[in-house]
Amino acid sequence: MNALALALLLQSAVAAEPAAVASPPVDPRASRAPDLVEVITLDPSLRTDVRYATANNFTGRAVYAQARVFLQRPAAEAVVAAHRALAEHGYGLLLFDGYRPWRVTKLFWEVTPREKRDFVANPARGSKHNRGCAVDLTLFERKTGREVAMPSAYDDFTEKAAPDYAGGTAEQRAARDLLRRTMERFGFSVEPNEWWHYNCAGWQEWPLLDVPFEDL
Ligand SMILES: [Zn+2]
């Protein structure tokens, strides 16, 4: 068997490998009752581009039935506050993703090759997205509505996605760093390898959920 055939065989083996668990893990620290709110209802001047509801994402297919972004209420309110604070710089927030049903995290794990799994959550532990306490977002320019260029695209699974990546243009890095400073001011922390992913403070207190959007 040549190397290419072997690589393809391994890839299909990875894709076919089911996750070992069938339901979201229960976190004993999670004491709060879910209070998911659709973020844009709190401020309709936010923008959304829910690529997981389209085929334009790393899986190549729609994994959400609806293009909506939900977060636990305190996180949603903090996103709105950050969005309003960015207005003085001429920017607003463009939301890619928030609460993610656990079954979708499981699907991401199953379709992601082993060497890229640092970029997806292990369903055995779950994702902060499953808690409604992580948000993927970027900046848009208020004047034009255009998405602001960053050192990498959203869901770029390379070193360019690191929040401290030194490449790209000075302008792109400045935009990425302004996003980070602003989100940190409102209680979020950036994911170490994804400039677009922010976790809300106290994420441990929210349970991992598997409720589809259409049931919210
Ligand atoms: Zn994320």
Short mmCIF file of C-alpha atoms and ligand atoms in Angstrom, two decimals:
data_model
loop_
_atom_site.label_atom_id
_atom_site.label_comp_id
_atom_site.label_asym_id
_atom_site.label_seq_id
_atom_site.Cartn_x
_atom_site.Cartn_y
_atom_site.Cartn_z
CA MET A 1 0.00 0.00 0.00
CA ASN A 2 1.42 3.39 -0.91
CA ALA A 3 1.55 6.31 1.53
CA LEU A 4 -1.42 8.11 0.00
CA ALA A 5 -3.66 5.05 0.21
CA LEU A 6 -2.59 4.51 3.81
CA ALA A 7 -3.32 8.15 4.65
CA LEU A 8 -6.79 7.89 3.10
CA LEU A 9 -7.49 4.66 4.94
CA LEU A 10 -6.44 6.23 8.27
CA GLN A 11 -8.53 9.30 7.56
CA SER A 12 -11.65 7.22 6.89
CA ALA A 13 -10.98 5.18 10.02
CA VAL A 14 -10.86 8.40 12.05
CA ALA A 15 -14.03 9.72 10.45
CA ALA A 16 -15.87 6.48 11.16
CA GLU A 17 -14.70 6.22 14.77
CA PRO A 18 -17.69 6.99 16.98
CA ALA A 19 -17.27 8.99 20.17
CA ALA A 20 -17.42 6.65 23.15
CA VAL A 21 -20.17 8.57 24.92
CA ALA A 22 -23.85 9.07 24.04
CA SER A 23 -24.87 12.00 26.23
CA PRO A 24 -23.23 15.15 27.58
CA PRO A 25 -21.06 14.80 30.70
CA VAL A 26 -22.55 16.01 33.96
CA ASP A 27 -20.37 18.61 35.69
CA PRO A 28 -20.94 18.60 39.49
CA ARG A 29 -19.77 22.25 39.59
CA ALA A 30 -22.65 23.34 37.35
CA SER A 31 -25.17 24.74 39.81
CA ARG A 32 -26.96 27.35 37.71
CA ALA A 33 -30.24 26.84 35.89
CA PRO A 34 -29.90 27.43 32.11
CA ASP A 35 -31.16 30.82 30.94
CA LEU A 36 -30.29 30.88 27.25
CA VAL A 37 -31.23 34.05 25.41
CA GLU A 38 -30.91 34.84 21.70
CA VAL A 39 -28.24 37.54 21.81
CA ILE A 40 -29.50 39.67 18.93
CA THR A 41 -32.85 40.21 20.70
CA LEU A 42 -30.94 42.26 23.31
CA ASP A 43 -29.46 44.57 20.66
CA PRO A 44 -30.53 44.22 17.01
CA SER A 45 -27.49 46.26 15.86
CA LEU A 46 -25.30 43.19 16.51
CA ARG A 47 -24.59 41.18 13.36
CA THR A 48 -24.52 37.39 12.92
CA ASP A 49 -22.99 35.03 10.37
CA VAL A 50 -23.79 31.54 11.63
CA ARG A 51 -21.66 29.47 9.26
CA TYR A 52 -22.55 26.22 11.02
CA ALA A 53 -26.08 26.70 9.66
CA THR A 54 -24.58 26.67 6.13
CA ALA A 55 -22.14 24.44 4.25
CA ASN A 56 -19.50 27.21 4.61
CA ASN A 57 -17.70 25.71 7.61
CA PHE A 58 -14.91 23.19 8.19
CA THR A 59 -17.31 20.21 8.08
CA GLY A 60 -18.60 21.22 4.62
CA ARG A 61 -22.25 20.79 5.67
CA ALA A 62 -24.91 22.56 7.72
CA VAL A 63 -24.85 21.26 11.31
CA TYR A 64 -27.43 23.70 12.72
CA ALA A 65 -31.04 23.76 11.52
CA GLN A 66 -31.33 27.47 12.37
CA ALA A 67 -28.90 30.41 12.05
CA ARG A 68 -29.23 31.68 15.63
CA VAL A 69 -26.81 32.61 18.43
CA PHE A 70 -27.84 31.92 22.04
CA LEU A 71 -25.85 32.53 25.25
CA GLN A 72 -26.60 32.34 28.95
CA ARG A 73 -28.10 35.69 29.90
CA PRO A 74 -25.10 37.21 31.80
CA ALA A 75 -22.78 36.30 28.89
CA ALA A 76 -25.26 37.70 26.34
CA GLU A 77 -25.49 40.96 28.28
CA ALA A 78 -21.69 41.21 28.46
CA VAL A 79 -21.43 40.71 24.67
CA VAL A 80 -23.91 43.54 24.16
CA ALA A 81 -21.87 45.78 26.50
CA ALA A 82 -18.67 45.00 24.55
CA HIS A 83 -20.49 45.68 21.25
CA ARG A 84 -21.60 49.10 22.51
CA ALA A 85 -18.13 49.94 23.86
CA LEU A 86 -16.62 49.22 20.42
CA ALA A 87 -18.82 51.89 18.81
CA GLU A 88 -16.36 54.62 19.78
CA HIS A 89 -13.79 52.86 17.56
CA GLY A 90 -16.28 52.56 14.70
CA TYR A 91 -16.73 48.82 15.23
CA GLY A 92 -19.40 46.38 16.35
CA LEU A 93 -19.49 42.64 16.99
CA LEU A 94 -20.22 40.01 14.36
CA LEU A 95 -21.25 36.72 16.01
CA PHE A 96 -20.38 33.36 14.44
CA ASP A 97 -21.49 31.00 17.18
CA GLY A 98 -22.61 30.76 20.80
CA TYR A 99 -24.45 27.92 22.53
CA ARG A 100 -23.84 24.67 20.65
CA PRO A 101 -25.88 21.51 21.34
CA TRP A 102 -23.57 18.74 22.60
CA ARG A 103 -24.49 16.41 19.72
CA VAL A 104 -22.79 18.89 17.34
CA THR A 105 -19.59 18.88 19.44
CA LYS A 106 -19.66 15.08 19.14
CA LEU A 107 -20.04 15.34 15.36
CA PHE A 108 -17.11 17.81 15.11
CA TRP A 109 -14.88 15.36 17.01
CA GLU A 110 -15.87 12.48 14.75
CA VAL A 111 -15.15 14.33 11.49
CA THR A 112 -11.89 16.01 12.59
CA PRO A 113 -8.61 14.21 11.80
CA ARG A 114 -6.62 13.26 14.89
CA GLU A 115 -3.83 15.80 14.28
CA LYS A 116 -6.32 18.69 14.21
CA ARG A 117 -8.25 17.73 17.34
CA ASP A 118 -6.60 20.48 19.43
CA PHE A 119 -9.13 22.74 17.68
CA VAL A 120 -12.26 20.82 18.67
CA ALA A 121 -13.58 19.77 22.07
CA ASN A 122 -13.56 16.14 23.18
CA PRO A 123 -17.24 15.23 23.66
CA ALA A 124 -16.29 13.20 26.77
CA ARG A 125 -15.45 16.53 28.42
CA GLY A 126 -17.74 18.75 26.35
CA SER A 127 -17.21 22.31 25.17
CA LYS A 128 -17.83 25.65 26.87
CA HIS A 129 -20.08 26.25 23.86
CA ASN A 130 -22.29 23.41 25.18
CA ARG A 131 -22.72 25.46 28.36
CA GLY A 132 -23.85 28.55 26.44
CA CYS A 133 -20.82 30.28 27.90
CA ALA A 134 -18.48 30.59 24.90
CA VAL A 135 -18.88 32.82 21.90
CA ASP A 136 -17.06 32.97 18.55
CA LEU A 137 -17.01 36.47 17.13
CA THR A 138 -15.11 39.16 15.27
CA LEU A 139 -15.38 42.87 14.51
CA PHE A 140 -17.39 44.57 11.77
CA GLU A 141 -17.05 48.15 10.61
CA ARG A 142 -20.20 50.07 11.59
CA LYS A 143 -19.98 52.44 8.60
CA THR A 144 -19.90 49.75 5.91
CA GLY A 145 -21.12 46.64 7.76
CA ARG A 146 -18.00 44.85 6.50
CA GLU A 147 -16.21 42.16 8.50
CA VAL A 148 -12.79 43.44 9.69
CA ALA A 149 -9.70 41.55 8.43
CA MET A 150 -7.88 39.57 11.13
CA PRO A 151 -4.52 37.70 10.97
CA SER A 152 -6.46 34.53 10.07
CA ALA A 153 -9.95 33.58 9.00
CA TYR A 154 -12.48 32.22 11.52
CA ASP A 155 -11.95 28.46 12.09
CA ASP A 156 -8.47 28.53 10.57
CA PHE A 157 -6.96 25.45 12.21
CA THR A 158 -3.35 26.67 12.01
CA GLU A 159 -0.88 28.64 14.11
CA LYS A 160 -2.26 31.83 12.54
CA ALA A 161 -5.33 31.45 14.76
CA ALA A 162 -3.32 31.97 17.98
CA PRO A 163 -4.25 35.24 19.72
CA ASP A 164 -0.52 36.10 19.98
CA TYR A 165 0.41 35.08 16.40
CA ALA A 166 2.96 37.67 15.22
CA GLY A 167 2.20 37.40 11.48
CA GLY A 168 -0.41 39.16 9.36
CA THR A 169 -0.40 42.94 8.92
CA ALA A 170 -0.03 45.45 11.76
CA GLU A 171 -3.58 46.59 11.07
CA GLN A 172 -4.94 43.03 11.37
CA ARG A 173 -3.10 42.46 14.65
CA ALA A 174 -4.35 45.79 16.01
CA ALA A 175 -7.95 44.80 15.24
CA ARG A 176 -7.50 41.38 16.86
CA ASP A 177 -5.91 42.97 19.96
CA LEU A 178 -8.66 45.61 20.26
CA LEU A 179 -11.25 42.81 20.17
CA ARG A 180 -9.37 40.97 22.91
CA ARG A 181 -8.89 44.02 25.17
CA THR A 182 -12.57 44.87 24.85
CA MET A 183 -13.82 41.36 25.54
CA GLU A 184 -11.49 41.04 28.55
CA ARG A 185 -12.86 44.32 29.92
CA PHE A 186 -16.30 42.68 29.98
CA GLY A 187 -15.21 39.51 31.74
CA PHE A 188 -14.30 37.18 28.88
CA SER A 189 -11.04 35.29 28.34
CA VAL A 190 -9.67 34.31 24.95
CA GLU A 191 -9.06 30.65 24.01
CA PRO A 192 -5.27 30.05 23.75
CA ASN A 193 -5.31 28.88 20.11
CA GLU A 194 -8.36 30.73 18.68
CA TRP A 195 -8.47 34.55 18.54
CA TRP A 196 -12.24 34.48 17.81
CA HIS A 197 -13.27 32.27 20.77
CA TYR A 198 -14.13 33.86 24.14
CA ASN A 199 -15.16 32.12 27.35
CA CYS A 200 -17.35 33.88 29.90
CA ALA A 201 -16.26 34.15 33.53
CA GLY A 202 -17.77 31.42 35.71
CA TRP A 203 -18.37 29.02 32.80
CA GLN A 204 -17.99 26.07 35.21
CA GLU A 205 -21.30 27.03 36.82
CA TRP A 206 -23.37 26.27 33.71
CA PRO A 207 -24.34 22.71 32.76
CA LEU A 208 -23.52 21.06 29.43
CA LEU A 209 -26.68 20.99 27.32
CA ASP A 210 -27.93 19.09 24.27
CA VAL A 211 -31.12 21.02 23.48
CA PRO A 212 -31.51 21.84 19.76
CA PHE A 213 -32.15 25.49 18.78
CA GLU A 214 -35.67 24.73 17.61
CA ASP A 215 -36.59 23.65 21.17
CA LEU A 216 -35.29 26.83 22.83
ZN ZN B 1 -15.54 28.63 19.81
#
